[in-house]
PDB file of C-alpha atoms in Angstrom:
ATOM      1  CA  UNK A   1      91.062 150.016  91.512  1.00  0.00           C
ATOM      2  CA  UNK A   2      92.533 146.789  91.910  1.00  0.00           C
ATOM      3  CA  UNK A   3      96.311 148.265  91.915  1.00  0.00           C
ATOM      4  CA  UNK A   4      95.310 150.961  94.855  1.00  0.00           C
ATOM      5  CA  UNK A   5      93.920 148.311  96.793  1.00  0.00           C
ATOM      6  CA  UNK A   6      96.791 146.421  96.571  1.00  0.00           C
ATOM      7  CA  UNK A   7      99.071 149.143  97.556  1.00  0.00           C
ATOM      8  CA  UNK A   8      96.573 149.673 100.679  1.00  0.00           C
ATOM      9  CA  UNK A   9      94.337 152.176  99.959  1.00  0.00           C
ATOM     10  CA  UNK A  10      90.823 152.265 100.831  1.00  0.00           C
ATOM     11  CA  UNK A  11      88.744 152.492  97.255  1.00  0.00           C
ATOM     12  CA  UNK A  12      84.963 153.685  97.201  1.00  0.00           C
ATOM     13  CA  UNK A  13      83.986 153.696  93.407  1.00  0.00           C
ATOM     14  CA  UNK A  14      81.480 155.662  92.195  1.00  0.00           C
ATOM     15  CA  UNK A  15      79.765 154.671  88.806  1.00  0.00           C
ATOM     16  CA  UNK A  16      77.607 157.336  86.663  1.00  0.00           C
ATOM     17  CA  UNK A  17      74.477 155.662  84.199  1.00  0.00           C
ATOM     18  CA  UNK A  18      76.451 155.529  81.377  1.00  0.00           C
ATOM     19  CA  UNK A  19      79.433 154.287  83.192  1.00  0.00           C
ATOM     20  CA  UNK A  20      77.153 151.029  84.336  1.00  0.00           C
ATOM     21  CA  UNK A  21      75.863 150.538  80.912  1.00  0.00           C
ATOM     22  CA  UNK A  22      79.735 149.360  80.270  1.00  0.00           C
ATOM     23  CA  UNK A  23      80.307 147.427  83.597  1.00  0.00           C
ATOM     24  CA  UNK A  24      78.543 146.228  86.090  1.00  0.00           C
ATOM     25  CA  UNK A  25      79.125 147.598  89.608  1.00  0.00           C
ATOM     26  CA  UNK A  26      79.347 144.087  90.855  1.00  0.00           C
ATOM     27  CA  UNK A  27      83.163 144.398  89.195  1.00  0.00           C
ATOM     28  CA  UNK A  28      84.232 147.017  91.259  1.00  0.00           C
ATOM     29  CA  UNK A  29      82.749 145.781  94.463  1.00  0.00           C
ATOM     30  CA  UNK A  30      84.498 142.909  93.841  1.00  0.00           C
ATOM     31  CA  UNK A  31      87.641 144.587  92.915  1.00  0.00           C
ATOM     32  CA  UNK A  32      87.278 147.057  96.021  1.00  0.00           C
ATOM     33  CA  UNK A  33      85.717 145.073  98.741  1.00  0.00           C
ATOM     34  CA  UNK A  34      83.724 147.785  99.285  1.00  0.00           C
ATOM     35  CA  UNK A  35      79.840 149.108  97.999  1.00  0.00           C
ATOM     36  CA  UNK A  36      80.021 150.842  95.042  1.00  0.00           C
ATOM     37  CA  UNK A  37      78.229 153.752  95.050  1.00  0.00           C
ATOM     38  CA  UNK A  38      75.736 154.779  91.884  1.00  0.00           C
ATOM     39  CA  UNK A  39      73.167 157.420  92.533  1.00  0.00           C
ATOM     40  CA  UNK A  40      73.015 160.476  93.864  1.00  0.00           C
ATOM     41  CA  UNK A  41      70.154 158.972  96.535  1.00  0.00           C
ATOM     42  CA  UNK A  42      71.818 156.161  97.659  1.00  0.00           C
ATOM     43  CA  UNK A  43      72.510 157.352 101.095  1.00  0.00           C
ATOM     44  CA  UNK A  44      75.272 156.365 103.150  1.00  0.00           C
ATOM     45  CA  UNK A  45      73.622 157.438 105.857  1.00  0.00           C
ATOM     46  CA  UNK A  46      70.107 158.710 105.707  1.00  0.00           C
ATOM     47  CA  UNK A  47      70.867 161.903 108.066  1.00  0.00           C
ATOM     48  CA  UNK A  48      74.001 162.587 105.829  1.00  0.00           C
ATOM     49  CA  UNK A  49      74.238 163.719 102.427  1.00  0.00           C
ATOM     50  CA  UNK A  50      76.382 160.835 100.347  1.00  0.00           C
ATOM     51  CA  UNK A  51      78.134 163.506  97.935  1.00  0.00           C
ATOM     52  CA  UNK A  52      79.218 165.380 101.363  1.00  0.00           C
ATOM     53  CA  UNK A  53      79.778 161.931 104.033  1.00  0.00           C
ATOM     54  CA  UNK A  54      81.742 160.267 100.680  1.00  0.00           C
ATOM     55  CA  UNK A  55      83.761 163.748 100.172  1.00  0.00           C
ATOM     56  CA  UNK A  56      85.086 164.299 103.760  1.00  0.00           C
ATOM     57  CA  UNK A  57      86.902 160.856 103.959  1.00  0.00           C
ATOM     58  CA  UNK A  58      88.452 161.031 100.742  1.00  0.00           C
ATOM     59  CA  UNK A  59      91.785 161.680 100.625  1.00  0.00           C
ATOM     60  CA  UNK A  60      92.049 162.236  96.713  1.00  0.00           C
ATOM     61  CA  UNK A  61      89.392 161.445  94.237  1.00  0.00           C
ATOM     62  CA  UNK A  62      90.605 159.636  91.035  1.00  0.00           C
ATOM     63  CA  UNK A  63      88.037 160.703  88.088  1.00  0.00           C
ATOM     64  CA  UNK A  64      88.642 157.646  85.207  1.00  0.00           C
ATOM     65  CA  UNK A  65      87.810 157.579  82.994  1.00  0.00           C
ATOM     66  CA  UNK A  66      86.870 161.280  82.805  1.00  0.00           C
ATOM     67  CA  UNK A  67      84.879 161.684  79.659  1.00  0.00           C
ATOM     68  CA  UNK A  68      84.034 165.106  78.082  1.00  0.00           C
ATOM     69  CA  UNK A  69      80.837 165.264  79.740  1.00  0.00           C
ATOM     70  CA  UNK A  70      82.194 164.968  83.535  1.00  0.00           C
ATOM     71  CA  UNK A  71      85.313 167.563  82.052  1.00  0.00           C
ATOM     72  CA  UNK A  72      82.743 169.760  80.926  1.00  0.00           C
ATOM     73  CA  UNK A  73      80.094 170.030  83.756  1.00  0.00           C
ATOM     74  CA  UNK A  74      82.260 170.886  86.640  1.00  0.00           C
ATOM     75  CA  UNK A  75      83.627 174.003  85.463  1.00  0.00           C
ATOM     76  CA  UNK A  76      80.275 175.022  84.450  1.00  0.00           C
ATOM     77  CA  UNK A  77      78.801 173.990  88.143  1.00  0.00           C
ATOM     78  CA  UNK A  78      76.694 171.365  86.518  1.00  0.00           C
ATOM     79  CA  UNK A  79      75.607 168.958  89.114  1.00  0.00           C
ATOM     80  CA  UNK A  80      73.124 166.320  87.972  1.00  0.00           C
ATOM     81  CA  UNK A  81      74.641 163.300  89.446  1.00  0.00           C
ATOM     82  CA  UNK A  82      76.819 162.031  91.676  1.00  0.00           C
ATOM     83  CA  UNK A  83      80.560 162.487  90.355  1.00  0.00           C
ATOM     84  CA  UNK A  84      80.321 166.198  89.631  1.00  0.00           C
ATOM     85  CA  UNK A  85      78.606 166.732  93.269  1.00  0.00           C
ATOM     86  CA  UNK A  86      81.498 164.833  94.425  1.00  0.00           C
ATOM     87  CA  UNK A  87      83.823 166.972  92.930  1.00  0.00           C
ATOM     88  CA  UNK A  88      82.375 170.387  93.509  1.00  0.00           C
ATOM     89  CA  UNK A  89      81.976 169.315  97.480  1.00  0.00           C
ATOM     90  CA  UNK A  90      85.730 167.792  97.785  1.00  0.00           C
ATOM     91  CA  UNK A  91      88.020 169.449  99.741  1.00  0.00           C
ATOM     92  CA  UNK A  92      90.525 166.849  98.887  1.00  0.00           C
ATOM     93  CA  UNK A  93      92.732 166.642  95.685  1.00  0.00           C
ATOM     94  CA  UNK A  94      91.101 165.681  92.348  1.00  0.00           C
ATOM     95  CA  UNK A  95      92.978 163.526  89.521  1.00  0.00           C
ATOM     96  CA  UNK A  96      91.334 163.255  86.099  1.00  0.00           C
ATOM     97  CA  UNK A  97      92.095 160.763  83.782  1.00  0.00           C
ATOM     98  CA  UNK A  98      90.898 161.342  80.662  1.00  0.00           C
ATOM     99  CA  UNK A  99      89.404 159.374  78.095  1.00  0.00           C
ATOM    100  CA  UNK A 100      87.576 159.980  74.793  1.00  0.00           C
ATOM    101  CA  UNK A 101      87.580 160.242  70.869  1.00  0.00           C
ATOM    102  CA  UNK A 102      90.966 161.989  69.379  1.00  0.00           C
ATOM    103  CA  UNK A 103      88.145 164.467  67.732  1.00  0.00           C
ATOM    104  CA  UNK A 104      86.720 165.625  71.159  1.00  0.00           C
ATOM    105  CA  UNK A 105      89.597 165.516  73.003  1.00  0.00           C
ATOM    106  CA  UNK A 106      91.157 168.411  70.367  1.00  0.00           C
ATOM    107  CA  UNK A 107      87.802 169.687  70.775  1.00  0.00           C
ATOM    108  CA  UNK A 108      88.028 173.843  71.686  1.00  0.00           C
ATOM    109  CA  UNK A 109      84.937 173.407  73.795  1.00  0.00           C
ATOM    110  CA  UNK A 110      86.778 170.149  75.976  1.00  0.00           C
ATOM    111  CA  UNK A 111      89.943 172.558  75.768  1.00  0.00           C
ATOM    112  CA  UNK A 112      88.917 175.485  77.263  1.00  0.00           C
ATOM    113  CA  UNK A 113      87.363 173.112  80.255  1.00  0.00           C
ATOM    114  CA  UNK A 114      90.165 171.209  80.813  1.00  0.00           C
ATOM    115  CA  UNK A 115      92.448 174.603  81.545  1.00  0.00           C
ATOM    116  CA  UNK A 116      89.693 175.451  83.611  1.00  0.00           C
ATOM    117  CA  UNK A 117      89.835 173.092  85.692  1.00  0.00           C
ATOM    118  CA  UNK A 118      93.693 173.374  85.798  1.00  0.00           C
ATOM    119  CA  UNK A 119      93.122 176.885  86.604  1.00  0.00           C
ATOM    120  CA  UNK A 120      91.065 175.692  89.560  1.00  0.00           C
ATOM    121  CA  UNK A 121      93.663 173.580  90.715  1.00  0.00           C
ATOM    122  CA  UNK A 122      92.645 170.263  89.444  1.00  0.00           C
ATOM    123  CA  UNK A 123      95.701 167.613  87.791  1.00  0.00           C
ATOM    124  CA  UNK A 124      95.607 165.282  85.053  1.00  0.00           C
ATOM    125  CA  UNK A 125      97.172 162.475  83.636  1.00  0.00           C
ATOM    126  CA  UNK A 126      97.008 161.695  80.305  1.00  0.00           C
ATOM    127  CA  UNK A 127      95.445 161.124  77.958  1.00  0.00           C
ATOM    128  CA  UNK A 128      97.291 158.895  75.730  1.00  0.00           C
ATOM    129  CA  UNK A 129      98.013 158.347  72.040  1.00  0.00           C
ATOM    130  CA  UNK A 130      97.129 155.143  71.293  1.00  0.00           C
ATOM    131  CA  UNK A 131      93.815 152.827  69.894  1.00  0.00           C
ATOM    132  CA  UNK A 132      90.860 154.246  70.620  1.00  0.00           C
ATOM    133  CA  UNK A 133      87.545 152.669  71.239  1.00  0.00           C
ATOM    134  CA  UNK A 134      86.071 154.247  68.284  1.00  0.00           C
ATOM    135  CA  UNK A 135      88.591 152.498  66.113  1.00  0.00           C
ATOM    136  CA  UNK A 136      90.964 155.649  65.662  1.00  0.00           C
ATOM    137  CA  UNK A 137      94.277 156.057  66.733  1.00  0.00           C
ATOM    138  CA  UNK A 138      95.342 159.052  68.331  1.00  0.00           C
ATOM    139  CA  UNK A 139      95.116 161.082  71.802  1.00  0.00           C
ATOM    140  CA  UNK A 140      92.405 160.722  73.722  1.00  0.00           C
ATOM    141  CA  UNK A 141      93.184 157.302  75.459  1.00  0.00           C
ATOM    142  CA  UNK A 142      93.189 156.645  78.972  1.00  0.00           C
ATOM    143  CA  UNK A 143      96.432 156.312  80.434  1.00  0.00           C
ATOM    144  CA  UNK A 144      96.944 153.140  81.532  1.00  0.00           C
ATOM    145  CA  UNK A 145      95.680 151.864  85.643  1.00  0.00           C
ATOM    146  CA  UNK A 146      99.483 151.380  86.291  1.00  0.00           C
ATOM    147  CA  UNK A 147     100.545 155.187  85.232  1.00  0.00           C
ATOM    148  CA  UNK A 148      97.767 156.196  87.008  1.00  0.00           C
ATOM    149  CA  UNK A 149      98.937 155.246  89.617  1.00  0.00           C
ATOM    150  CA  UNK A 150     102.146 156.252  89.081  1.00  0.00           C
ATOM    151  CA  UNK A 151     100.968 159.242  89.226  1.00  0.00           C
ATOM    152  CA  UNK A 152      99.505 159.364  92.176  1.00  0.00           C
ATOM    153  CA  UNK A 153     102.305 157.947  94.255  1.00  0.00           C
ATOM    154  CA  UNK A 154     104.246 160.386  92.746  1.00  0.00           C
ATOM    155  CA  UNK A 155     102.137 163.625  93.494  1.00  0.00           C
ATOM    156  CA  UNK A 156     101.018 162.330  97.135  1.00  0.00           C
ATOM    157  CA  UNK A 157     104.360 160.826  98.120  1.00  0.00           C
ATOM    158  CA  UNK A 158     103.897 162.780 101.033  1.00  0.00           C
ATOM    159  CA  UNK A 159     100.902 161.093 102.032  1.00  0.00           C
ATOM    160  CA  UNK A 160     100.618 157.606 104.057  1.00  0.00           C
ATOM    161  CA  UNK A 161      99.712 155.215 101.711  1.00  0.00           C
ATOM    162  CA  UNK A 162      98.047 152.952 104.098  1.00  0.00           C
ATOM    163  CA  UNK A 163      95.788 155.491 105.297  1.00  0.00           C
ATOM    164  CA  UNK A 164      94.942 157.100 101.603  1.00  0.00           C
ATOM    165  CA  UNK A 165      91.308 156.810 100.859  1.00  0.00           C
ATOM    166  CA  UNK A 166      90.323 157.044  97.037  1.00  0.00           C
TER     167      UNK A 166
END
């Protein structure tokens, strides 16, 4: 977050449950300058659905980390919270960055999703092989903010950066 808003994007974060239960939102507000958005009914604006009124000014949407869950309910049209709404309703570009145990990530299951979503025109970048939280070593780590972003300068060079919105 902190790297795109120095490079002059425009960050809104959106944080699932789980991903609160790890840090707080107050972290990324601070790191954005900007709300952070956590629930599928916290409105933006109470005549305008948030998934759709976040969607339309996004210029890409960065998905990191993207865990196995978040891979595996879009292609399946699962939307019980925010980010997968998000993603389903963006007619913008989506980057995933993956991020989970070596075990899952060579999972079949989170294979067959992730060239799914390829299929359907999504990117990715990473994973990594490297420490994982779980104490293994192997892929499934996040790649790190800086290739991220990389990456995204890279793919959107095209694009204004001062007027990207992520």
């Amino acid at each position: 977050v902190s790297k795109l808003v120095q490079r002059g994007a425009s960050v809104t974060v959106v944080m699932s449950a789980d991903a609160q239960r790890f840090v707080s939102p107050l972290t990324f507000q601070s790191l954005s300058g900007r709300p952070v958005r956590t629930g599928t009914y916290d409105l933006v604006d109470s005549s305008d659905p948030q998934h759709i009124a976040l969607t339309e000014r996004a210029d890409l949407m960065v998905i990191a980390p993207a865990t196995a869950n978040v891979i595996g309910k879009i292609p399946n049209g699962i939307c019980d919270d925010l980010i997968p709404l998000m993603v389903i309703a963006a007619a913008c570009p989506v980057v995933f960055a993956p991020a989970m145990n070596n075990r899952m990530w060579e999972h079949p299951a989170v294979k067959n999703n992730i060239a799914r979503l390829r299929e359907m025109g999504y990117d990715f970048v990473g994973p990594t092989d490297g420490w994982l939280a779980c104490r293994n070593v192997g892929p499934g780590r996040m790649s790190e903010p800086g290739d991220i972003v990389e990456f995204i300068e890279q793919k959107f060079a095209a694009e204004t950066k001062q007027s990207q919105r992520v």
